[in-house]
mmCIF file of C-alpha atoms in Angstrom:
data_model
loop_
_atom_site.group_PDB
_atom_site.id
_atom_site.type_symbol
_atom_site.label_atom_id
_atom_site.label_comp_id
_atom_site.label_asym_id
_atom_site.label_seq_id
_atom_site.Cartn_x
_atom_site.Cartn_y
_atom_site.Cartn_z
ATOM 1 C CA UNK E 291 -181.914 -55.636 169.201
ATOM 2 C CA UNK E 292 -183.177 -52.057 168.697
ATOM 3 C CA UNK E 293 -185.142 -52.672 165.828
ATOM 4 C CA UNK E 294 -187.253 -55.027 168.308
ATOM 5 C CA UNK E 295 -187.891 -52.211 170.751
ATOM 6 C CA UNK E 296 -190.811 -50.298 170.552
ATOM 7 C CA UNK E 297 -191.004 -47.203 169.378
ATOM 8 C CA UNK E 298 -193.353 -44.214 169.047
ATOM 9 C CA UNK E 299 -194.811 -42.895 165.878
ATOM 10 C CA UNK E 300 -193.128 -39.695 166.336
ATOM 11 C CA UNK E 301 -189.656 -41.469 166.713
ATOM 12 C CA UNK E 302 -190.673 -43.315 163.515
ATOM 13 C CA UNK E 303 -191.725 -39.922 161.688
ATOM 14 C CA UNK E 304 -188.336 -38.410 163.041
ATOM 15 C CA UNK E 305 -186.163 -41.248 162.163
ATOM 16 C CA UNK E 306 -187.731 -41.216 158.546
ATOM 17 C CA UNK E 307 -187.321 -37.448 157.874
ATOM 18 C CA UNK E 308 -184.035 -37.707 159.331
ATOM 19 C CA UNK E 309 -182.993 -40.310 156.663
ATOM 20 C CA UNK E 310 -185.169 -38.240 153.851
ATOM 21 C CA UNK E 311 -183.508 -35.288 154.713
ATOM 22 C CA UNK E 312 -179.960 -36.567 154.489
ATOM 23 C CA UNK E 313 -180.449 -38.588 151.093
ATOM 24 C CA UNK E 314 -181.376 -35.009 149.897
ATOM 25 C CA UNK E 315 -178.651 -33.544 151.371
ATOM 26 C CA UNK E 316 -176.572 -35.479 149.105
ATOM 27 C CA UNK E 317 -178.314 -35.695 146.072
ATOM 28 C CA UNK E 318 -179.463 -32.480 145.738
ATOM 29 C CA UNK E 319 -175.938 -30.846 144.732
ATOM 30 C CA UNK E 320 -175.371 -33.924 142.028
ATOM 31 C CA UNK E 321 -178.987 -33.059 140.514
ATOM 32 C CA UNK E 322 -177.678 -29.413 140.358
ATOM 33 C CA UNK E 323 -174.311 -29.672 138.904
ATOM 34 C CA UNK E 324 -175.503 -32.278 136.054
ATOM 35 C CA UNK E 325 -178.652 -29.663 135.303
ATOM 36 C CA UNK E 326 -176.321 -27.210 134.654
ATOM 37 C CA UNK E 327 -174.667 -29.001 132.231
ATOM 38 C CA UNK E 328 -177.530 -28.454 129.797
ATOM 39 C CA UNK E 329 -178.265 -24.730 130.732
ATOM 40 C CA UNK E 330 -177.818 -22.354 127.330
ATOM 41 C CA UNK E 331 -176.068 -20.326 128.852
ATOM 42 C CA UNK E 332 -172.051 -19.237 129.738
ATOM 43 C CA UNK E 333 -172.701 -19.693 133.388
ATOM 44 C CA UNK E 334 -173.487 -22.377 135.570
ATOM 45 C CA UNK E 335 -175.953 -20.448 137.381
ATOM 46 C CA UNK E 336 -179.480 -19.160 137.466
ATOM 47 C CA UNK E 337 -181.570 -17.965 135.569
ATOM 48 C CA UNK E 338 -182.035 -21.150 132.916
ATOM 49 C CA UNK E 339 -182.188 -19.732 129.959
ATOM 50 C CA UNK E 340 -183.183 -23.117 127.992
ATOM 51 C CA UNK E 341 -181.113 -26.656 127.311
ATOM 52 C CA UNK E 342 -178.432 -27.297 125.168
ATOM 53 C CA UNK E 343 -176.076 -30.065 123.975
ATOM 54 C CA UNK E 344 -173.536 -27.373 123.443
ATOM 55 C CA UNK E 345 -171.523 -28.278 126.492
ATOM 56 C CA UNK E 346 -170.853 -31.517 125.244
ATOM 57 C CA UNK E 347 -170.939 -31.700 121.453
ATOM 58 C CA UNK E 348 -169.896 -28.184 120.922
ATOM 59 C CA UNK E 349 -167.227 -26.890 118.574
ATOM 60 C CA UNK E 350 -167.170 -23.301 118.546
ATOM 61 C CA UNK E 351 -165.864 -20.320 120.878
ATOM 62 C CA UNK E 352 -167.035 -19.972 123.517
ATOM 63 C CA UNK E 353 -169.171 -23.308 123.851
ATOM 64 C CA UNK E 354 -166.823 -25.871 123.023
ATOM 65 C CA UNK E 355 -167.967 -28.657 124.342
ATOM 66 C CA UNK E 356 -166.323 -31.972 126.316
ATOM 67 C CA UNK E 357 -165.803 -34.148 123.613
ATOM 68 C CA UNK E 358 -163.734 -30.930 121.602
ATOM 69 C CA UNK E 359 -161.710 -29.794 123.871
ATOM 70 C CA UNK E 360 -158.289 -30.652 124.332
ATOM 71 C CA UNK E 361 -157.226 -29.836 127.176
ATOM 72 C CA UNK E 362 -160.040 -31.785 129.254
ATOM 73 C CA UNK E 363 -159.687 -34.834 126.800
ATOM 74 C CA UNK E 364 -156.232 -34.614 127.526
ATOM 75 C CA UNK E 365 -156.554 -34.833 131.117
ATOM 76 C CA UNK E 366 -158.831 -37.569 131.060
ATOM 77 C CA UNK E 367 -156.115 -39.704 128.984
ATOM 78 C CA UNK E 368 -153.828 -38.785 131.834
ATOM 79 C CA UNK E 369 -156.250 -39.723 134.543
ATOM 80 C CA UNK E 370 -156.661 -42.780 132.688
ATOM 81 C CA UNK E 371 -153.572 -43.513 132.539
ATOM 82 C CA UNK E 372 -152.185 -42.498 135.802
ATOM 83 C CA UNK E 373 -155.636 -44.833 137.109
ATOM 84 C CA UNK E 374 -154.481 -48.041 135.185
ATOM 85 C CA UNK E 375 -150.810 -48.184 136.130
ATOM 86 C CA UNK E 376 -151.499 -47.330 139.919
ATOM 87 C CA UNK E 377 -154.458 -49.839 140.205
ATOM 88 C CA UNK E 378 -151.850 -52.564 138.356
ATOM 89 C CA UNK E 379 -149.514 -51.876 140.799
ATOM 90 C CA UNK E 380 -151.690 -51.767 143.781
ATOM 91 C CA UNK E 381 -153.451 -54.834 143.370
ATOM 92 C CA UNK E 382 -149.969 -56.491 142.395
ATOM 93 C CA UNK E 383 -148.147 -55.455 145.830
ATOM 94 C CA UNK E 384 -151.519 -55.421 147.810
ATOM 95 C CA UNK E 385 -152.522 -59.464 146.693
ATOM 96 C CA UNK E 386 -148.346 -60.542 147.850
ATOM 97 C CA UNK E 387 -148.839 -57.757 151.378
ATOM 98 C CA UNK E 388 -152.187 -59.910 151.930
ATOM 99 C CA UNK E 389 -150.258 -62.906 151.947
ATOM 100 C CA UNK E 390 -147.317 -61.754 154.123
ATOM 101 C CA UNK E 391 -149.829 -60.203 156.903
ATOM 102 C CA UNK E 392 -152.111 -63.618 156.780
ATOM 103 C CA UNK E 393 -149.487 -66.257 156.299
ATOM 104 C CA UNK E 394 -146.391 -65.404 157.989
ATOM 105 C CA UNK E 395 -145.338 -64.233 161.419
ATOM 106 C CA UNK E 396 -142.457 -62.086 161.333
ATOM 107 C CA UNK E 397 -140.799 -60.107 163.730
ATOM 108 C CA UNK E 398 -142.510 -56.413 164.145
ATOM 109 C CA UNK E 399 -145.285 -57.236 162.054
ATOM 110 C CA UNK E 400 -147.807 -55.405 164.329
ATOM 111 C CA UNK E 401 -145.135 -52.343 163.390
ATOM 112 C CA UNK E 402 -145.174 -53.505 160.169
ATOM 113 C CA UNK E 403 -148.833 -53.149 159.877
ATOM 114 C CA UNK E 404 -149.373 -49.951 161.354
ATOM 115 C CA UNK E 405 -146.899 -48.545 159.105
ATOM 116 C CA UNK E 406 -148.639 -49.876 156.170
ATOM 117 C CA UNK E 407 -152.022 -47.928 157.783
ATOM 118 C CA UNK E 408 -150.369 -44.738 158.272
ATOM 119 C CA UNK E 409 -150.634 -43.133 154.836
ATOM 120 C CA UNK E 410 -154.360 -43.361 154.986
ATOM 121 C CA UNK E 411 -154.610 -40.866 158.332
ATOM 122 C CA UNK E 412 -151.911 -38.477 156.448
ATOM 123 C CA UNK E 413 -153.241 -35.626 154.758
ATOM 124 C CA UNK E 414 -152.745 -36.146 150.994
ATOM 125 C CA UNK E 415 -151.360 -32.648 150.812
ATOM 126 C CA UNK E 416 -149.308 -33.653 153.378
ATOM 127 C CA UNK E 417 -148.062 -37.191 151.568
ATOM 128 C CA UNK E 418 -147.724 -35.397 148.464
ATOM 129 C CA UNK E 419 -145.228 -32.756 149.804
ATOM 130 C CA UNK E 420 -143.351 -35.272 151.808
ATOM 131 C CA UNK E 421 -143.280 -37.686 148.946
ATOM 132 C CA UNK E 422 -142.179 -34.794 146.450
ATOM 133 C CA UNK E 423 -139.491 -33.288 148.835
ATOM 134 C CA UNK E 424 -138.237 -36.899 149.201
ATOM 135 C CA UNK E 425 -137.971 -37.470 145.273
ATOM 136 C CA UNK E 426 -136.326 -33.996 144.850
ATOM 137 C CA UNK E 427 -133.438 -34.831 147.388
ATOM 138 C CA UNK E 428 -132.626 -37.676 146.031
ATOM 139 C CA UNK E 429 -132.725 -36.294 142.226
ATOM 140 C CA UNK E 430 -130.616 -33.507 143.223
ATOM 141 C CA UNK E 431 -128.488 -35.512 144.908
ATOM 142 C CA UNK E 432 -127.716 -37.585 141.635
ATOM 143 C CA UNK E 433 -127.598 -34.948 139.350
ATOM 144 C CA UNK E 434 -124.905 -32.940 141.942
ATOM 145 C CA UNK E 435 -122.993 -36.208 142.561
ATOM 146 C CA UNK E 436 -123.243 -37.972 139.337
ATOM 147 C CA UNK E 437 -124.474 -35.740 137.054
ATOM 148 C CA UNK E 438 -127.498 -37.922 136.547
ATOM 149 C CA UNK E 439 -130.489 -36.165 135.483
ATOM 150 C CA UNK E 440 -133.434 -38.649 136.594
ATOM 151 C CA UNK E 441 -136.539 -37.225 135.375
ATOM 152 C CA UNK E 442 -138.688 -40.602 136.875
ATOM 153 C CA UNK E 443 -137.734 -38.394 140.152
ATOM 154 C CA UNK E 444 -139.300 -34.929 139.464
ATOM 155 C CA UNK E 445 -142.814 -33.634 139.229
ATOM 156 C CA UNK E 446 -144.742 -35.743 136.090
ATOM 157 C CA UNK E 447 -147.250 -38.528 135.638
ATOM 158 C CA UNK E 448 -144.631 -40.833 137.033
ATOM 159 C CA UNK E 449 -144.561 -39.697 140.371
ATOM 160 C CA UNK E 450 -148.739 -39.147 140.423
ATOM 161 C CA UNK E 451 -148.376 -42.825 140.237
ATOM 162 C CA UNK E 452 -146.027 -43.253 142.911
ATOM 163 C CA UNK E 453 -147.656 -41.084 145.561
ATOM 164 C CA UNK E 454 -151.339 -42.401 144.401
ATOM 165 C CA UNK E 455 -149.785 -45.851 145.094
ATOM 166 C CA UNK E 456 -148.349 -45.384 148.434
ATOM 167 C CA UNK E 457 -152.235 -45.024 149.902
ATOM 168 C CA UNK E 458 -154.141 -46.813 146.778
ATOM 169 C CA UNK E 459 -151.930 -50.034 147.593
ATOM 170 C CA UNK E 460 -153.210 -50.258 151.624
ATOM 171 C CA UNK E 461 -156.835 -49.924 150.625
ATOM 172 C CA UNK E 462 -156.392 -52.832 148.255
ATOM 173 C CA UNK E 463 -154.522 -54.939 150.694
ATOM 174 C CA UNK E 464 -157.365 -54.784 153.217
ATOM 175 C CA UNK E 465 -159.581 -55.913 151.066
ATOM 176 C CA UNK E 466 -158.094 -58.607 149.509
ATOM 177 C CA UNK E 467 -156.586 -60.018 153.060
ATOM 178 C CA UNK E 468 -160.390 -59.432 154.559
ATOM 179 C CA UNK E 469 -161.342 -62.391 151.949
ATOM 180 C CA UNK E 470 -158.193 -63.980 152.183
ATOM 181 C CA UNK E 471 -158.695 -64.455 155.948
ATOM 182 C CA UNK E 472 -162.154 -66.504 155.476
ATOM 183 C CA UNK E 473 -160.544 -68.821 153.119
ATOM 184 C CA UNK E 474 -160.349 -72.339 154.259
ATOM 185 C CA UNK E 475 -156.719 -73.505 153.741
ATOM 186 C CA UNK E 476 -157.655 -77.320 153.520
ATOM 187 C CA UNK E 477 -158.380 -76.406 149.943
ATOM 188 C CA UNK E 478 -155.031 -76.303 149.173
ATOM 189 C CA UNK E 479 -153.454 -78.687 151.157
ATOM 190 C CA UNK E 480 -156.099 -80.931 149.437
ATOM 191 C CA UNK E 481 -154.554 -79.552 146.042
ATOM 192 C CA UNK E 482 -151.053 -80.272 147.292
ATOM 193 C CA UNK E 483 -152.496 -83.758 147.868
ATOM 194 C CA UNK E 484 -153.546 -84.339 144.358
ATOM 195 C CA UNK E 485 -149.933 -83.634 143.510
ATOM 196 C CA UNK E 486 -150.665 -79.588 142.741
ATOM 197 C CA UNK E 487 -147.212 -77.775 142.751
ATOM 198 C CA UNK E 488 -147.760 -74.271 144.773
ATOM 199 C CA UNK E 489 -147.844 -72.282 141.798
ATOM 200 C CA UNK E 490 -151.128 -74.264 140.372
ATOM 201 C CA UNK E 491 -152.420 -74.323 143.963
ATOM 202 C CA UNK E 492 -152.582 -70.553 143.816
ATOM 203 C CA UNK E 493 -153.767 -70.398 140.220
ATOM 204 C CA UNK E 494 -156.473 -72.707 140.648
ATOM 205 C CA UNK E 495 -158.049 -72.791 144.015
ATOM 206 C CA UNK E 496 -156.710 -69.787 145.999
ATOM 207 C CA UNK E 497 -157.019 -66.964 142.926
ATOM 208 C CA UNK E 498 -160.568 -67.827 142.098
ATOM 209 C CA UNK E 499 -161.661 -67.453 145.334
ATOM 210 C CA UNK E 500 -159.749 -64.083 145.995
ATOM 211 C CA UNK E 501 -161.171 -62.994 142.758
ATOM 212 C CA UNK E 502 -164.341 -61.045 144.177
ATOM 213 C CA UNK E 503 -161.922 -59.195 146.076
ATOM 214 C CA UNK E 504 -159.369 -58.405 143.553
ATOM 215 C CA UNK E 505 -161.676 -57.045 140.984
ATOM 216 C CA UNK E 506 -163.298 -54.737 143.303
ATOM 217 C CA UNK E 507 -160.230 -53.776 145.328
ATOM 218 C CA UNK E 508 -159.108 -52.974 140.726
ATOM 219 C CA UNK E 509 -162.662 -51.057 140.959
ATOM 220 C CA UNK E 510 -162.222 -48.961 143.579
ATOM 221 C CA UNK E 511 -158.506 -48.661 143.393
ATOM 222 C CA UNK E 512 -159.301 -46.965 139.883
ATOM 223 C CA UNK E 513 -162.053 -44.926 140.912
ATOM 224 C CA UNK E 514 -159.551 -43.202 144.085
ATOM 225 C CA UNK E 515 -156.801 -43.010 141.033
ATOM 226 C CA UNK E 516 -158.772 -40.782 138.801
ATOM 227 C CA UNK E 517 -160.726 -38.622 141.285
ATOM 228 C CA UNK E 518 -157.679 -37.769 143.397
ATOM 229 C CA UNK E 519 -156.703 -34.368 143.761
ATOM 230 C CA UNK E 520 -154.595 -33.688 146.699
ATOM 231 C CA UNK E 521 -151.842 -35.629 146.285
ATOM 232 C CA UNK E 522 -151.778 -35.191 142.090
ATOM 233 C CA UNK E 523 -151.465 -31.744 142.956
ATOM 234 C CA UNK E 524 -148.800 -31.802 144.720
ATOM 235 C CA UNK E 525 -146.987 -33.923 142.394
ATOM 236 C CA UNK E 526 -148.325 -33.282 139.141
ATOM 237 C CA UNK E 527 -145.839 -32.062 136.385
ATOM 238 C CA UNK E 528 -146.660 -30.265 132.645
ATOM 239 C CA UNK E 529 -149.386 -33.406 131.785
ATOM 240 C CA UNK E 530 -151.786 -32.627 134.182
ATOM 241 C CA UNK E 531 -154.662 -35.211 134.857
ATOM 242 C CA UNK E 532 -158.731 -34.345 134.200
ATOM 243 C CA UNK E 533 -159.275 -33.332 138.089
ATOM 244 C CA UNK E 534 -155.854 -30.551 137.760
ATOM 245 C CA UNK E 535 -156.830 -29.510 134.505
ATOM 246 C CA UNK E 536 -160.562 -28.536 136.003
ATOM 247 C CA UNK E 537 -159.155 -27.028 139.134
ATOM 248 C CA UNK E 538 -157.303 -24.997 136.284
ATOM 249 C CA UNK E 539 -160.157 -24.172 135.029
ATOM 250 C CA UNK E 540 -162.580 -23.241 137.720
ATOM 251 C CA UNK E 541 -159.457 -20.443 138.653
ATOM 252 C CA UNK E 542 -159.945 -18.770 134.968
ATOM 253 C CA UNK E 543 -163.808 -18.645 135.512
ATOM 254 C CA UNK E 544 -166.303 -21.582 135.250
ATOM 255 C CA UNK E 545 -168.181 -22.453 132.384
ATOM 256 C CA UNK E 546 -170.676 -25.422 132.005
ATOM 257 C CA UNK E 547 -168.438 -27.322 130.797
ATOM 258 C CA UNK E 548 -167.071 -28.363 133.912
ATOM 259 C CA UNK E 549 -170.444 -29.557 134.608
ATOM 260 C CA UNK E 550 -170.899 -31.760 131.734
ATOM 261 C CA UNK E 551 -167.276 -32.985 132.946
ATOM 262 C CA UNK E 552 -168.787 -33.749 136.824
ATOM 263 C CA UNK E 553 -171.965 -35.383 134.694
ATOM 264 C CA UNK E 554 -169.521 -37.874 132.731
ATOM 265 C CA UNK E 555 -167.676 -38.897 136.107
ATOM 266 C CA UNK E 556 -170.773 -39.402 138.048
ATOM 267 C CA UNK E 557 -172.188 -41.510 135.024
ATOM 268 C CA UNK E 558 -168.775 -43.422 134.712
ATOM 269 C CA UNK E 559 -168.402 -43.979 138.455
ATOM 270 C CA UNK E 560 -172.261 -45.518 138.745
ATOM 271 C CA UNK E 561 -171.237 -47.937 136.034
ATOM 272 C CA UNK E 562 -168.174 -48.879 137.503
ATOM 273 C CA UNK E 563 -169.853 -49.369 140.579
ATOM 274 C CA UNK E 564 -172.541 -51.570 138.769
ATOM 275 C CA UNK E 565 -170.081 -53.411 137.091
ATOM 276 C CA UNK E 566 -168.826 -53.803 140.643
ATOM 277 C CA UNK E 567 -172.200 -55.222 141.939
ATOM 278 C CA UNK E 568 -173.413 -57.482 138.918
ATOM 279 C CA UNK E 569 -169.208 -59.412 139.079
ATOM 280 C CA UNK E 570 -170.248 -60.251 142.463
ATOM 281 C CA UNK E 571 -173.219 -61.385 142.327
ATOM 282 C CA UNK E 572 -172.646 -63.978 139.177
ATOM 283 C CA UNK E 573 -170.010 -64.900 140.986
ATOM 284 C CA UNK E 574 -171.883 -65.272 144.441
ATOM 285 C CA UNK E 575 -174.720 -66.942 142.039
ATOM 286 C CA UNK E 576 -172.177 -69.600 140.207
ATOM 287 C CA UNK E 577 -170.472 -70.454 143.961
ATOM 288 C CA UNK E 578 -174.457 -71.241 145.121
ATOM 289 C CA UNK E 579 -174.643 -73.104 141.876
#
């Protein structure tokens, strides 16, 4: 309705610059940082003193760049790592916490789901201290009881999965339960008809059409995974993943380096994100088919 009201030039000219002005805003500080990532020089900073693949292809002291250095390969591995188990895992428990919120009535379930809500309005410093004070406890408590020595329970990779999961798996469940709620449920009871046991019901009529969701809930639960900082901080042990080992490295000066790191995730991100788009429309393309 407020598109169809008239309007005056000048709100037209305002509205525009308004919307200029804030692409800019948020543009302009990617353009920098991945700029700077070709500057031939040891600082990210003015003046530009010419460009240079040293910041990623270099080998040398002190321009060794992204692709030969350890530590910052070995953090991406990490994030990697730490990315793949807690998407796994979030897509596994948020698909089957879909189901229970959609499908069955249970008593406190409007509890229930504001429980499942609450670690996305916590603080991730604050769920990553709570979380690791909760882990120690209960470690210590073992090891002064039993004499068990649980190492699943203290700071490590482990337990970056853990606390990622406990917000990662609440995203994905509302997005795969927004999908799940528009699906007609005559579909399977049509499947049941043709003599379709509830396991191939799922398989074959209700998974296909949840796929959209699940891949890009897997997209996007990947993408949180291996940018998150707060919480890995908090709960990160001696294998630290790619966003600790930069925050590492910004304290002991920054070098362009880091820049040529920001470049690759913005690059990897966009694809992801592309990958994203282009899996949803073939699929939106073969359901029109």
């Amino acid at each position: 309705m407020l598109r169809t009201l008239p309007r005056s030039p000048f709100v037209d000219a305002a509205y525009k610059a308004y919307v200029g002005l804030f692409l800019i805003y948020l543009a302009v500080p990617l353009v920098v940082v991945a700029v700077f990532a070709f500057n031939d020089s040891l600082f990210p900073a003015l003046p530009w003193k010419g460009f240079t693949l040293d910041w990623f292809i270099g080998t040398t002291e002190p321009r060794i760049g992204l692709l030969h250095d350890r530590n910052i390969l070995r953090g991406i591995g990490n994030s990697v790592l730490v990315a793949l188990a807690t998407t796994a895992v979030s897509i596994l428990v948020g698909t089957t916490t879909a189901f229970l919120f959609e499908r069955h009535d249970f008593p406190f379930k409007s509890f229930a789901y504001l429980m499942m809500l609450a670690p996305l309005v916590i603080p991730g410093v604050i769920l990553g201290i709570s979380i690791l004070a909760f882990s120690s406890t209960v470690a210590n408590a073992l090891d002064d009881r039993f004499g068990w020595e649980v190492a699943a329970l203290r700071p490590g990779l482990l337990l970056v999965v853990l606390g990622q999961f406990s917000f990662i798996a609440t995203i994905a469940t509302l997005v795969i339960a927004a999908r799940l709620r528009k699906f007609d449920r005559a579909l399977e009871e049509a499947a049941f008809d043709l003599g379709a046991t509830p396991a191939a019901a799922f398989l074959t009529v209700t998974l296909p059409y949840l796929a959209p969701a699940v891949i890009g809930a897997g997209l996007v639960a990947f993408l949180i995974s291996f940018e998150n900082f707060n919480t890995t901080l908090m709960l990160v042990g001696s294998d630290p993943p790619l966003t600790i080992t930069m925050f590492d490295r910004m304290k002991q000066g920054s070098t362009p380096v880091l820049n040529a790191v920001s470049l690759f995730l913005m690059v990897g991100s966009g694809l992801i994100g592309l990958i994203s788009v282009m899996v949803q429309r073939d699929r939106g393309e073969g359901r029109a088919g």
